[in-house]
């Protein structure tokens, strides 16, 4: 079955520290992978996406993610976290030869301490 | 600027009532989606539509209904058959596979009182 796992429900980091949010997927077809961010009471904003090519993708707000097929992972990273990065982050996967439906993980809530 | 507009932002419903959530987009996107978000459960797909006058059930369609009479509009009705309707509802749209990635509205929080 298709699924996305975000093993960390809640992560707390200090401002200026590095960040890595984990995402593992299970998908039979060639995956399209996404990271979204959600501020409280708001919709989701696309941070970055991977379709093919270079496995390290750059996104907005200084985020990057690396696709590792052998580990079925697509972890999100940021070298130095800002207080404004506090939000909930969702990983999602879709298929190349399927409908446009995306499957979302359950999210990771990021808290940033000054 | 193009985008997706969801209204209202907050909605209160009495038990036994049907309510309709509005979703309008001016992005000229073909596909539109409704998701329900509950704490700790991520986003669950209710209905989606890839073309006007056609829509498909998602994973949790029971107690919900939709219509797609216009490309720009994809309203969601929460019926009295939905046993636990209190949630945050998100509408999204996408253009096609090449551009992929959804554009989301800002959501409607529905509370049953």
mmCIF file of C-alpha atoms in Angstrom:
data_model
loop_
_atom_site.group_PDB
_atom_site.id
_atom_site.type_symbol
_atom_site.label_atom_id
_atom_site.label_comp_id
_atom_site.label_asym_id
_atom_site.label_seq_id
_atom_site.Cartn_x
_atom_site.Cartn_y
_atom_site.Cartn_z
ATOM 1 C CA UNK A 1 0.000 0.000 0.000
ATOM 2 C CA UNK A 2 1.099 3.518 -0.656
ATOM 3 C CA UNK A 3 2.100 5.420 2.445
ATOM 4 C CA UNK A 4 4.188 8.229 3.812
ATOM 5 C CA UNK A 5 5.724 8.109 7.267
ATOM 6 C CA UNK A 6 6.976 11.057 9.232
ATOM 7 C CA UNK A 7 8.371 9.405 12.348
ATOM 8 C CA UNK A 8 8.811 12.589 14.366
ATOM 9 C CA UNK A 9 5.561 14.104 15.601
ATOM 10 C CA UNK A 10 7.212 17.029 17.346
ATOM 11 C CA UNK A 11 10.732 18.464 17.098
ATOM 12 C CA UNK A 12 12.223 21.287 19.121
ATOM 13 C CA UNK A 13 15.386 23.128 18.091
ATOM 14 C CA UNK A 14 17.178 26.280 19.117
ATOM 15 C CA UNK A 15 17.284 29.203 16.753
ATOM 16 C CA UNK A 16 20.402 28.971 14.602
ATOM 17 C CA UNK A 17 20.683 25.217 14.937
ATOM 18 C CA UNK A 18 20.492 22.868 11.976
ATOM 19 C CA UNK A 19 17.332 20.954 11.205
ATOM 20 C CA UNK A 20 16.470 17.650 9.590
ATOM 21 C CA UNK A 21 12.903 16.382 9.274
ATOM 22 C CA UNK A 22 12.510 12.765 8.245
ATOM 23 C CA UNK A 23 10.193 11.347 5.622
ATOM 24 C CA UNK A 24 9.961 7.761 4.413
ATOM 25 C CA UNK A 25 7.636 6.578 1.700
ATOM 26 C CA UNK A 26 6.280 3.364 0.310
ATOM 27 C CA UNK A 27 5.218 3.614 -3.297
ATOM 28 C CA UNK A 28 5.193 1.100 -6.117
ATOM 29 C CA UNK A 29 5.650 3.565 -8.961
ATOM 30 C CA UNK A 30 8.231 6.250 -9.630
ATOM 31 C CA UNK A 31 7.485 8.764 -6.891
ATOM 32 C CA UNK A 32 7.013 12.471 -7.028
ATOM 33 C CA UNK A 33 7.923 13.893 -3.615
ATOM 34 C CA UNK A 34 6.951 17.122 -1.913
ATOM 35 C CA UNK A 35 7.406 19.058 1.287
ATOM 36 C CA UNK A 36 4.771 21.518 2.463
ATOM 37 C CA UNK A 37 4.684 23.889 5.421
ATOM 38 C CA UNK A 38 1.614 24.986 7.353
ATOM 39 C CA UNK A 39 1.356 27.869 9.807
ATOM 40 C CA UNK A 40 -1.396 27.590 12.448
ATOM 41 C CA UNK A 41 -4.876 28.049 11.006
ATOM 42 C CA UNK A 42 -3.553 28.421 7.483
ATOM 43 C CA UNK A 43 -3.331 26.388 4.313
ATOM 44 C CA UNK A 44 -0.249 24.542 3.122
ATOM 45 C CA UNK A 45 2.560 26.161 1.187
ATOM 46 C CA UNK A 46 4.835 24.211 -1.137
ATOM 47 C CA UNK A 47 8.477 24.286 0.019
ATOM 48 C CA UNK A 48 10.016 22.079 -2.653
ATOM 49 C CA UNK A 49 9.396 19.130 -4.918
ATOM 50 C CA UNK A 50 11.346 16.311 -6.534
ATOM 51 C CA UNK A 51 10.418 14.800 -9.873
ATOM 52 C CA UNK A 52 13.665 13.506 -11.329
ATOM 53 C CA UNK A 53 17.291 14.423 -11.904
ATOM 54 C CA UNK A 54 19.515 15.802 -9.171
ATOM 55 C CA UNK A 55 18.549 14.102 -5.932
ATOM 56 C CA UNK A 56 19.287 17.230 -3.874
ATOM 57 C CA UNK A 57 16.597 19.813 -4.433
ATOM 58 C CA UNK A 58 16.508 23.384 -3.249
ATOM 59 C CA UNK A 59 13.343 25.045 -2.085
ATOM 60 C CA UNK A 60 12.096 28.310 -0.691
ATOM 61 C CA UNK A 61 13.064 29.804 2.664
ATOM 62 C CA UNK A 62 16.496 28.144 2.591
ATOM 63 C CA UNK A 63 15.204 24.564 2.759
ATOM 64 C CA UNK A 64 16.594 21.625 0.824
ATOM 65 C CA UNK A 65 15.732 17.948 0.609
ATOM 66 C CA UNK A 66 17.565 14.879 -0.570
ATOM 67 C CA UNK A 67 15.943 11.948 -2.320
ATOM 68 C CA UNK A 68 17.513 8.598 -1.446
ATOM 69 C CA UNK A 69 15.885 5.827 -3.424
ATOM 70 C CA UNK A 70 17.766 3.064 -1.606
ATOM 71 C CA UNK A 71 16.380 4.261 1.715
ATOM 72 C CA UNK A 72 12.951 5.355 0.388
ATOM 73 C CA UNK A 73 13.547 8.664 2.090
ATOM 74 C CA UNK A 74 13.135 12.339 1.307
ATOM 75 C CA UNK A 75 14.428 14.230 4.342
ATOM 76 C CA UNK A 76 14.082 17.979 4.658
ATOM 77 C CA UNK A 77 17.026 20.028 5.914
ATOM 78 C CA UNK A 78 17.921 23.572 6.815
ATOM 79 C CA UNK A 79 21.397 24.645 7.987
ATOM 80 C CA UNK A 80 20.225 27.350 10.391
ATOM 81 C CA UNK A 81 16.693 27.583 11.705
ATOM 82 C CA UNK A 82 14.944 30.911 12.251
ATOM 83 C CA UNK A 83 12.141 31.484 14.759
ATOM 84 C CA UNK A 84 9.769 32.081 11.852
ATOM 85 C CA UNK A 85 10.290 28.470 10.727
ATOM 86 C CA UNK A 86 8.113 27.252 13.594
ATOM 87 C CA UNK A 87 5.221 25.498 11.857
ATOM 88 C CA UNK A 88 3.983 22.068 10.845
ATOM 89 C CA UNK A 89 5.696 20.308 7.983
ATOM 90 C CA UNK A 90 4.138 17.710 5.727
ATOM 91 C CA UNK A 91 5.789 15.293 3.358
ATOM 92 C CA UNK A 92 3.717 14.025 0.413
ATOM 93 C CA UNK A 93 4.160 11.535 -2.407
ATOM 94 C CA UNK A 94 2.473 11.116 -5.784
ATOM 95 C CA UNK A 95 2.955 8.827 -8.746
ATOM 96 C CA UNK A 96 4.099 9.613 -12.262
ATOM 97 C CA UNK A 97 1.594 7.394 -14.025
ATOM 98 C CA UNK A 98 -1.294 7.770 -11.689
ATOM 99 C CA UNK A 99 -3.912 10.340 -10.914
ATOM 100 C CA UNK A 100 -2.860 13.603 -9.452
ATOM 101 C CA UNK A 101 -3.722 12.528 -5.935
ATOM 102 C CA UNK A 102 -1.090 13.119 -3.325
ATOM 103 C CA UNK A 103 -0.665 11.058 -0.166
ATOM 104 C CA UNK A 104 0.362 13.076 2.860
ATOM 105 C CA UNK A 105 2.239 12.130 5.977
ATOM 106 C CA UNK A 106 0.856 12.978 9.406
ATOM 107 C CA UNK A 107 3.128 15.954 9.801
ATOM 108 C CA UNK A 108 5.963 17.102 12.066
ATOM 109 C CA UNK A 109 5.449 20.095 14.307
ATOM 110 C CA UNK A 110 8.575 22.233 14.644
ATOM 111 C CA UNK A 111 9.089 24.410 17.675
ATOM 112 C CA UNK A 112 11.970 26.902 17.719
ATOM 113 C CA UNK A 113 13.431 28.280 20.949
ATOM 114 C CA UNK A 114 15.240 31.634 20.935
ATOM 115 C CA UNK B 1 -3.067 37.682 -7.984
ATOM 116 C CA UNK B 2 -4.335 34.169 -8.628
ATOM 117 C CA UNK B 3 -5.196 31.848 -5.809
ATOM 118 C CA UNK B 4 -7.771 29.759 -4.009
ATOM 119 C CA UNK B 5 -10.405 31.340 -1.819
ATOM 120 C CA UNK B 6 -12.177 29.341 0.857
ATOM 121 C CA UNK B 7 -15.138 30.747 2.727
ATOM 122 C CA UNK B 8 -16.111 31.133 5.404
ATOM 123 C CA UNK B 9 -12.986 30.902 7.550
ATOM 124 C CA UNK B 10 -15.015 29.749 10.569
ATOM 125 C CA UNK B 11 -18.332 27.937 10.439
ATOM 126 C CA UNK B 12 -20.579 26.677 13.188
ATOM 127 C CA UNK B 13 -23.210 24.059 12.591
ATOM 128 C CA UNK B 14 -25.912 22.599 14.697
ATOM 129 C CA UNK B 15 -26.239 18.859 14.766
ATOM 130 C CA UNK B 16 -28.517 17.595 12.002
ATOM 131 C CA UNK B 17 -27.846 20.495 9.667
ATOM 132 C CA UNK B 18 -26.157 20.413 6.288
ATOM 133 C CA UNK B 19 -23.545 23.062 5.582
ATOM 134 C CA UNK B 20 -21.711 23.996 2.404
ATOM 135 C CA UNK B 21 -18.097 25.122 2.284
ATOM 136 C CA UNK B 22 -17.073 27.270 -0.632
ATOM 137 C CA UNK B 23 -13.899 26.873 -2.695
ATOM 138 C CA UNK B 24 -13.137 29.136 -5.659
ATOM 139 C CA UNK B 25 -9.942 29.316 -7.719
ATOM 140 C CA UNK B 26 -8.823 31.714 -10.444
ATOM 141 C CA UNK B 27 -5.694 29.782 -11.395
ATOM 142 C CA UNK B 28 -7.288 28.039 -14.374
ATOM 143 C CA UNK B 29 -6.454 24.723 -12.733
ATOM 144 C CA UNK B 30 -8.235 21.617 -13.951
ATOM 145 C CA UNK B 31 -8.092 19.506 -10.797
ATOM 146 C CA UNK B 32 -9.512 20.386 -7.395
ATOM 147 C CA UNK B 33 -9.461 18.542 -4.086
ATOM 148 C CA UNK B 34 -11.007 18.583 -0.640
ATOM 149 C CA UNK B 35 -9.047 17.416 2.375
ATOM 150 C CA UNK B 36 -9.971 17.081 5.992
ATOM 151 C CA UNK B 37 -7.342 17.754 8.645
ATOM 152 C CA UNK B 38 -7.557 16.497 12.215
ATOM 153 C CA UNK B 39 -4.809 16.798 14.834
ATOM 154 C CA UNK B 40 -2.248 14.023 14.480
ATOM 155 C CA UNK B 41 -3.867 12.552 11.376
ATOM 156 C CA UNK B 42 -2.449 14.654 8.604
ATOM 157 C CA UNK B 43 -4.596 15.319 5.567
ATOM 158 C CA UNK B 44 -7.230 12.863 4.415
ATOM 159 C CA UNK B 45 -8.771 13.108 0.964
ATOM 160 C CA UNK B 46 -12.546 13.542 0.855
ATOM 161 C CA UNK B 47 -13.321 14.134 -2.836
ATOM 162 C CA UNK B 48 -11.441 15.231 -5.912
ATOM 163 C CA UNK B 49 -12.335 16.389 -9.393
ATOM 164 C CA UNK B 50 -10.075 16.379 -12.426
ATOM 165 C CA UNK B 51 -12.557 17.914 -14.838
ATOM 166 C CA UNK B 52 -15.820 19.806 -14.823
ATOM 167 C CA UNK B 53 -18.911 17.689 -14.169
ATOM 168 C CA UNK B 54 -16.838 14.786 -12.890
ATOM 169 C CA UNK B 55 -15.579 13.907 -9.431
ATOM 170 C CA UNK B 56 -14.386 10.871 -7.471
ATOM 171 C CA UNK B 57 -14.578 9.778 -3.877
ATOM 172 C CA UNK B 58 -11.466 9.931 -1.793
ATOM 173 C CA UNK B 59 -10.643 7.956 1.311
ATOM 174 C CA UNK B 60 -13.303 9.427 3.612
ATOM 175 C CA UNK B 61 -16.211 10.476 1.375
ATOM 176 C CA UNK B 62 -19.030 9.177 3.585
ATOM 177 C CA UNK B 63 -21.229 12.010 4.837
ATOM 178 C CA UNK B 64 -19.930 14.488 2.268
ATOM 179 C CA UNK B 65 -21.040 15.568 -1.201
ATOM 180 C CA UNK B 66 -19.545 17.802 -3.885
ATOM 181 C CA UNK B 67 -20.356 19.318 -7.257
ATOM 182 C CA UNK B 68 -18.189 20.645 -10.075
ATOM 183 C CA UNK B 69 -20.422 22.657 -12.363
ATOM 184 C CA UNK B 70 -17.756 25.252 -13.130
ATOM 185 C CA UNK B 71 -14.017 24.920 -13.493
ATOM 186 C CA UNK B 72 -13.470 27.605 -10.884
ATOM 187 C CA UNK B 73 -15.714 26.212 -8.169
ATOM 188 C CA UNK B 74 -15.768 23.022 -6.098
ATOM 189 C CA UNK B 75 -18.128 23.375 -3.118
ATOM 190 C CA UNK B 76 -18.226 20.753 -0.374
ATOM 191 C CA UNK B 77 -21.417 19.937 1.520
ATOM 192 C CA UNK B 78 -21.089 18.359 4.936
ATOM 193 C CA UNK B 79 -24.309 16.473 5.492
ATOM 194 C CA UNK B 80 -25.992 15.396 8.688
ATOM 195 C CA UNK B 81 -24.793 11.877 7.905
ATOM 196 C CA UNK B 82 -21.223 12.878 8.769
ATOM 197 C CA UNK B 83 -20.905 11.702 12.344
ATOM 198 C CA UNK B 84 -17.914 13.761 13.391
ATOM 199 C CA UNK B 85 -17.717 16.838 11.157
ATOM 200 C CA UNK B 86 -15.734 19.104 13.453
ATOM 201 C CA UNK B 87 -12.418 19.576 11.636
ATOM 202 C CA UNK B 88 -10.302 21.884 9.502
ATOM 203 C CA UNK B 89 -11.166 21.582 5.812
ATOM 204 C CA UNK B 90 -8.681 22.413 3.085
ATOM 205 C CA UNK B 91 -9.349 22.898 -0.596
ATOM 206 C CA UNK B 92 -6.552 22.546 -3.145
ATOM 207 C CA UNK B 93 -6.067 22.676 -6.890
ATOM 208 C CA UNK B 94 -3.446 21.574 -9.401
ATOM 209 C CA UNK B 95 -2.851 22.347 -13.035
ATOM 210 C CA UNK B 96 -1.304 19.207 -14.433
ATOM 211 C CA UNK B 97 1.437 16.649 -13.840
ATOM 212 C CA UNK B 98 4.193 18.753 -15.307
ATOM 213 C CA UNK B 99 3.652 21.636 -12.933
ATOM 214 C CA UNK B 100 2.409 19.326 -10.206
ATOM 215 C CA UNK B 101 2.169 20.344 -6.636
ATOM 216 C CA UNK B 102 -1.015 21.622 -5.115
ATOM 217 C CA UNK B 103 -2.035 25.181 -4.351
ATOM 218 C CA UNK B 104 -4.002 25.279 -1.115
ATOM 219 C CA UNK B 105 -6.647 27.600 0.194
ATOM 220 C CA UNK B 106 -6.431 28.979 3.719
ATOM 221 C CA UNK B 107 -9.000 26.527 5.074
ATOM 222 C CA UNK B 108 -12.377 26.515 6.815
ATOM 223 C CA UNK B 109 -12.705 25.469 10.426
ATOM 224 C CA UNK B 110 -16.053 23.776 10.980
ATOM 225 C CA UNK B 111 -17.372 23.292 14.491
ATOM 226 C CA UNK B 112 -20.528 21.424 15.433
ATOM 227 C CA UNK B 113 -22.327 23.023 18.363
#
